[in-house]
Short mmCIF file of C-alpha atoms in Angstrom, two decimals:
data_model
loop_
_atom_site.label_atom_id
_atom_site.label_comp_id
_atom_site.label_asym_id
_atom_site.label_seq_id
_atom_site.Cartn_x
_atom_site.Cartn_y
_atom_site.Cartn_z
CA UNK A 1 100.54 99.82 162.60
CA UNK A 2 100.92 103.01 164.44
CA UNK A 3 97.83 105.41 165.17
CA UNK A 4 97.82 107.97 166.94
CA UNK A 5 94.10 109.67 168.24
CA UNK A 6 93.68 113.36 168.48
CA UNK A 7 91.19 114.77 170.72
CA UNK A 8 90.97 119.13 171.47
CA UNK A 9 89.62 119.34 174.63
CA UNK A 10 87.75 122.58 176.32
CA UNK A 11 85.62 122.00 179.40
CA UNK A 12 85.38 118.38 178.40
CA UNK A 13 83.74 117.46 181.58
CA UNK A 14 80.18 117.94 180.34
CA UNK A 15 78.33 114.70 180.40
CA UNK A 16 81.56 112.87 181.21
CA UNK A 17 82.51 113.39 177.59
CA UNK A 18 86.70 112.95 178.13
CA UNK A 19 85.90 110.01 179.87
CA UNK A 20 83.95 108.21 177.31
CA UNK A 21 85.41 109.38 174.46
CA UNK A 22 89.31 108.09 176.05
CA UNK A 23 87.39 104.85 177.19
CA UNK A 24 85.83 103.82 173.85
CA UNK A 25 89.35 104.37 172.22
CA UNK A 26 90.80 102.23 175.42
CA UNK A 27 88.21 99.38 173.93
CA UNK A 28 89.10 99.76 170.40
CA UNK A 29 90.26 96.38 168.72
CA UNK A 30 93.05 98.08 167.03
CA UNK A 31 95.67 99.76 169.03
CA UNK A 32 95.72 103.65 169.35
CA UNK A 33 97.83 106.16 171.08
CA UNK A 34 95.46 108.96 172.50
CA UNK A 35 97.17 112.53 172.00
CA UNK A 36 94.76 114.88 174.32
CA UNK A 37 95.61 118.80 173.70
CA UNK A 38 93.71 120.84 176.01
CA UNK A 39 92.65 124.36 175.20
CA UNK A 40 92.86 126.08 178.07
CA UNK A 41 89.46 124.27 180.13
CA UNK A 42 88.37 125.60 183.27
CA UNK A 43 85.96 122.57 184.53
CA UNK A 44 88.26 119.79 185.70
CA UNK A 45 89.40 118.85 182.27
CA UNK A 46 92.97 119.54 183.17
CA UNK A 47 93.34 117.52 185.98
CA UNK A 48 91.04 114.52 185.01
CA UNK A 49 93.31 113.93 181.88
CA UNK A 50 96.80 113.23 183.34
CA UNK A 51 95.75 112.16 186.72
CA UNK A 52 93.16 109.67 185.53
CA UNK A 53 94.10 108.76 182.16
CA UNK A 54 98.08 107.84 182.34
CA UNK A 55 98.39 106.73 178.80
CA UNK A 56 97.33 109.32 176.91
CA UNK A 57 100.08 111.87 175.46
CA UNK A 58 98.96 115.32 177.22
CA UNK A 59 99.64 118.02 175.47
CA UNK A 60 97.98 121.02 177.93
CA UNK A 61 98.09 124.62 175.78
CA UNK A 62 98.31 127.81 177.92
CA UNK A 63 95.47 129.48 175.75
CA UNK A 64 93.00 128.96 173.31
CA UNK A 65 94.48 127.63 170.29
CA UNK A 66 91.24 127.06 168.63
CA UNK A 67 89.97 123.43 166.80
CA UNK A 68 92.44 123.73 164.06
CA UNK A 69 95.92 124.84 165.67
CA UNK A 70 95.07 122.47 168.47
CA UNK A 71 94.77 119.65 166.03
CA UNK A 72 97.73 120.63 164.20
CA UNK A 73 100.23 120.21 168.05
CA UNK A 74 98.56 116.76 168.27
CA UNK A 75 99.62 116.17 164.30
CA UNK A 76 103.09 117.61 164.62
CA UNK A 77 103.26 115.12 167.74
CA UNK A 78 101.85 111.87 165.81
CA UNK A 79 104.25 112.37 162.91
CA UNK A 80 107.29 113.12 164.89
CA UNK A 81 106.35 109.89 166.49
CA UNK A 82 106.24 107.47 163.24
CA UNK A 83 102.35 108.03 162.72
CA UNK A 84 100.99 105.89 160.02
CA UNK A 85 97.35 107.29 160.69
CA UNK A 86 95.97 110.17 162.40
CA UNK A 87 92.82 110.11 163.48
CA UNK A 88 90.88 113.28 164.55
CA UNK A 89 88.00 112.48 167.04
CA UNK A 90 85.89 115.10 168.53
CA UNK A 91 85.75 115.50 172.59
CA UNK A 92 81.71 114.92 172.49
CA UNK A 93 82.39 111.89 170.54
CA UNK A 94 82.89 108.03 170.91
CA UNK A 95 83.87 105.03 168.46
CA UNK A 96 82.36 101.79 168.56
CA UNK A 97 85.25 99.33 169.49
CA UNK A 98 85.38 98.17 166.25
CA UNK A 99 85.38 101.71 164.15
CA UNK A 100 89.26 101.53 163.44
CA UNK A 101 89.19 98.00 162.08
CA UNK A 102 86.64 99.14 159.73
CA UNK A 103 88.04 102.35 158.22
CA UNK A 104 91.30 100.22 157.90
CA UNK A 105 89.58 97.90 155.61
CA UNK A 106 88.38 100.63 153.78
CA UNK A 107 91.64 102.36 153.49
CA UNK A 108 93.70 102.73 150.36
CA UNK A 109 96.19 104.75 152.35
CA UNK A 110 95.09 107.79 150.33
CA UNK A 111 92.27 108.70 150.77
CA UNK A 112 90.70 110.62 153.99
CA UNK A 113 87.98 108.38 155.90
CA UNK A 114 85.13 108.92 157.88
CA UNK A 115 82.89 106.74 159.59
CA UNK A 116 79.36 106.78 159.42
CA UNK A 117 78.28 109.83 162.22
CA UNK A 118 75.59 108.69 164.41
CA UNK A 119 73.66 110.70 167.17
CA UNK A 120 75.03 110.35 170.78
CA UNK A 121 72.23 107.43 171.43
CA UNK A 122 72.96 105.66 168.20
CA UNK A 123 69.37 105.49 167.17
CA UNK A 124 70.20 107.64 163.81
CA UNK A 125 72.58 109.62 162.32
CA UNK A 126 74.03 112.59 163.17
CA UNK A 127 71.62 115.42 162.25
CA UNK A 128 74.45 117.12 160.06
CA UNK A 129 75.72 113.89 158.43
CA UNK A 130 72.23 113.34 156.92
CA UNK A 131 72.72 116.63 154.90
CA UNK A 132 76.13 115.50 153.83
CA UNK A 133 75.04 112.04 152.70
CA UNK A 134 72.33 113.99 150.94
CA UNK A 135 75.27 116.01 149.18
CA UNK A 136 77.44 113.14 148.32
CA UNK A 137 78.02 111.56 145.02
CA UNK A 138 77.66 107.84 145.98
CA UNK A 139 74.73 105.48 146.96
CA UNK A 140 74.70 105.07 150.81
CA UNK A 141 71.31 106.12 151.16
CA UNK A 142 69.73 103.84 148.13
CA UNK A 143 71.71 100.88 149.98
CA UNK A 144 70.62 101.75 153.17
CA UNK A 145 66.82 102.23 151.93
CA UNK A 146 65.88 99.38 149.76
CA UNK A 147 67.83 97.31 152.40
CA UNK A 148 70.99 95.98 150.37
CA UNK A 149 74.56 95.78 152.28
CA UNK A 150 76.28 98.57 152.74
CA UNK A 151 79.66 98.95 150.93
CA UNK A 152 83.26 98.57 152.72
CA UNK A 153 83.46 101.95 151.45
CA UNK A 154 81.91 104.78 149.70
CA UNK A 155 83.86 107.15 146.92
CA UNK A 156 83.19 111.12 147.97
CA UNK A 157 81.76 113.30 150.34
CA UNK A 158 82.33 116.74 152.26
CA UNK A 159 82.18 115.01 156.08
CA UNK A 160 83.23 117.32 159.21
CA UNK A 161 86.23 116.85 160.99
CA UNK A 162 84.47 115.26 164.15
CA UNK A 163 85.71 111.95 163.06
CA UNK A 164 88.26 111.36 160.29
CA UNK A 165 91.67 108.65 159.72
CA UNK A 166 93.68 110.34 157.76
CA UNK A 167 96.96 108.55 156.30
CA UNK A 168 100.22 109.80 157.08
CA UNK A 169 101.18 110.10 153.59
CA UNK A 170 98.35 112.97 153.00
CA UNK A 171 99.44 115.06 156.30
CA UNK A 172 103.46 114.77 155.04
CA UNK A 173 101.65 116.02 151.34
CA UNK A 174 99.44 118.83 152.11
CA UNK A 175 100.13 119.74 156.01
CA UNK A 176 97.63 120.55 159.04
CA UNK A 177 94.61 123.39 159.05
CA UNK A 178 94.81 126.77 158.15
CA UNK A 179 95.29 129.14 160.93
CA UNK A 180 93.25 131.71 159.39
CA UNK A 181 90.27 129.71 160.59
CA UNK A 182 89.85 130.02 164.42
CA UNK A 183 87.08 127.65 165.06
CA UNK A 184 84.53 125.89 162.44
CA UNK A 185 84.74 125.85 158.47
CA UNK A 186 88.49 124.90 158.44
CA UNK A 187 87.68 121.61 157.86
CA UNK A 188 85.84 122.33 154.84
CA UNK A 189 88.93 124.32 154.16
CA UNK A 190 91.09 121.40 154.48
CA UNK A 191 88.65 119.50 152.21
CA UNK A 192 89.11 121.91 149.15
CA UNK A 193 93.10 121.58 149.54
CA UNK A 194 92.29 117.62 149.59
CA UNK A 195 90.33 118.37 146.19
CA UNK A 196 93.02 120.68 144.58
CA UNK A 197 95.82 117.84 145.21
CA UNK A 198 94.00 115.00 144.00
CA UNK A 199 93.28 113.44 147.42
CA UNK A 200 89.69 111.67 147.59
CA UNK A 201 87.35 111.10 150.60
CA UNK A 202 86.06 107.79 151.40
CA UNK A 203 82.51 106.61 153.56
CA UNK A 204 83.29 103.29 155.87
CA UNK A 205 79.86 102.98 156.08
CA UNK A 206 80.43 99.87 158.50
CA UNK A 207 82.29 102.10 160.79
CA UNK A 208 80.48 103.74 163.50
CA UNK A 209 81.24 106.79 165.35
CA UNK A 210 78.74 108.51 168.20
CA UNK A 211 78.31 112.43 167.95
CA UNK A 212 76.69 113.44 171.50
CA UNK A 213 75.56 116.87 170.86
CA UNK A 214 72.03 118.06 170.27
CA UNK A 215 73.01 121.38 168.58
CA UNK A 216 75.75 122.42 166.39
CA UNK A 217 78.23 122.68 169.43
CA UNK A 218 77.60 126.01 171.01
CA UNK A 219 74.74 127.59 168.88
CA UNK A 220 75.59 131.07 170.11
CA UNK A 221 79.03 130.81 168.76
CA UNK A 222 78.49 129.10 165.48
CA UNK A 223 76.09 131.71 164.62
CA UNK A 224 78.10 134.54 165.60
CA UNK A 225 80.46 134.97 163.27
CA UNK A 226 79.09 132.56 160.33
CA UNK A 227 78.63 135.16 157.46
CA UNK A 228 82.85 135.78 158.24
CA UNK A 229 83.53 131.88 157.75
CA UNK A 230 81.49 131.64 154.74
CA UNK A 231 83.35 134.39 153.22
CA UNK A 232 86.60 133.58 154.32
CA UNK A 233 86.13 129.81 153.01
CA UNK A 234 85.49 131.40 149.68
CA UNK A 235 88.38 133.28 149.83
CA UNK A 236 90.71 130.52 150.63
CA UNK A 237 89.37 127.92 147.95
CA UNK A 238 92.64 127.37 146.11
CA UNK A 239 90.13 125.37 143.65
CA UNK A 240 88.31 129.24 142.86
CA UNK A 241 89.74 131.90 140.64
CA UNK A 242 89.28 135.67 141.45
CA UNK A 243 86.46 136.10 139.34
CA UNK A 244 84.53 132.49 140.96
CA UNK A 245 85.15 134.06 144.24
CA UNK A 246 83.57 137.10 143.26
CA UNK A 247 80.25 134.77 141.76
CA UNK A 248 80.31 132.72 144.94
CA UNK A 249 80.37 135.30 146.84
CA UNK A 250 77.39 137.25 145.28
CA UNK A 251 75.91 134.22 145.31
CA UNK A 252 75.89 133.97 149.09
CA UNK A 253 74.31 137.70 149.41
CA UNK A 254 71.55 136.91 147.01
CA UNK A 255 70.83 133.28 147.88
CA UNK A 256 71.31 133.52 151.57
CA UNK A 257 72.06 136.60 153.48
CA UNK A 258 69.09 138.85 151.62
CA UNK A 259 66.69 136.18 151.41
CA UNK A 260 67.24 134.86 154.87
CA UNK A 261 67.98 138.44 156.19
CA UNK A 262 64.83 138.46 158.22
CA UNK A 263 65.14 134.77 160.25
CA UNK A 264 68.64 135.53 160.69
CA UNK A 265 68.77 138.73 161.81
CA UNK A 266 71.79 139.85 160.28
CA UNK A 267 72.60 143.44 160.45
CA UNK A 268 72.67 145.14 156.75
CA UNK A 269 76.13 146.30 157.04
CA UNK A 270 77.20 142.59 157.93
CA UNK A 271 78.34 141.80 154.02
CA UNK A 272 80.22 144.90 153.66
CA UNK A 273 81.71 144.97 156.78
CA UNK A 274 83.30 141.50 156.09
CA UNK A 275 84.15 142.21 152.39
CA UNK A 276 86.43 145.02 153.82
CA UNK A 277 88.07 141.99 156.60
CA UNK A 278 88.86 140.68 153.64
CA UNK A 279 90.58 143.60 151.68
CA UNK A 280 92.39 144.41 154.67
CA UNK A 281 93.87 141.01 155.13
CA UNK A 282 94.05 140.67 151.24
CA UNK A 283 97.85 139.81 151.84
CA UNK A 284 97.58 136.99 154.43
CA UNK A 285 94.63 135.36 152.11
CA UNK A 286 97.36 135.58 148.91
CA UNK A 287 100.20 134.15 151.26
CA UNK A 288 97.38 131.26 152.63
CA UNK A 289 96.33 130.50 149.00
CA UNK A 290 99.81 130.31 147.70
CA UNK A 291 100.90 127.91 151.06
CA UNK A 292 98.07 125.82 150.10
CA UNK A 293 99.07 125.09 146.86
CA UNK A 294 102.06 123.82 147.48
CA UNK A 295 103.39 120.29 148.51
CA UNK A 296 104.49 119.87 152.13
CA UNK A 297 104.15 120.12 155.85
CA UNK A 298 101.70 123.27 155.48
CA UNK A 299 101.45 124.84 158.85
CA UNK A 300 102.86 122.60 160.85
#
């Protein structure tokens, strides 16, 4: 089994993230080839990885490509070198030694897989992953609460790309991440495409990953363009017609940004500004929707 693990780094020396992430891959019971794509780190990552991790495929970039496009660089390399599976792993995450083994046991070769995503200490679920499990249409939470043995896998769920195991079949059929998304929400856009092309997701509940974060990455960066990403995500969702997009934008405005305006401190004109941005970039969005409806190695 030829498995490549892609880690996108940006200033990954914090809390020894780079070392810990790559060490966990070395300890995997299933052999894996790490690919590190660096997005222009300035904290010593660009010195540490090539000098201290000689087994890593090192692909430094001259500028910050963002999460999705940097992963696309690694995905292209992996497919060109005969990958059967590609593992996406955040720089601030580590794998349990048997995580890949358990993920492969849960795989049918045509579903995107996520492990159970725990917090950095491993004594609880990652805080966003809790929300995902509550939304998932399966019985994982019930099994855990009543003391039943966890199944090898559970069908369905919208898992963040902090740790995905993707069969090469899927990547060759629908490609990589959409370049309209620079950072955040590119994974949910990808899941929309999976749905459109009749692929599924699976939770490998007996596989564990540890996500070392106390907040949503850089909270200020995440919140700064939240409205932009939410509106763009709706616009690029190829499962929605234009009328359905309008309905979703309306719900977004009324149920989220009007109701939560005082708490989130958005400017009153933010929604109008973002609507104007979407109109100005309508041609790119139409091209994106057309591309994502086609099969092939889109964006790669």
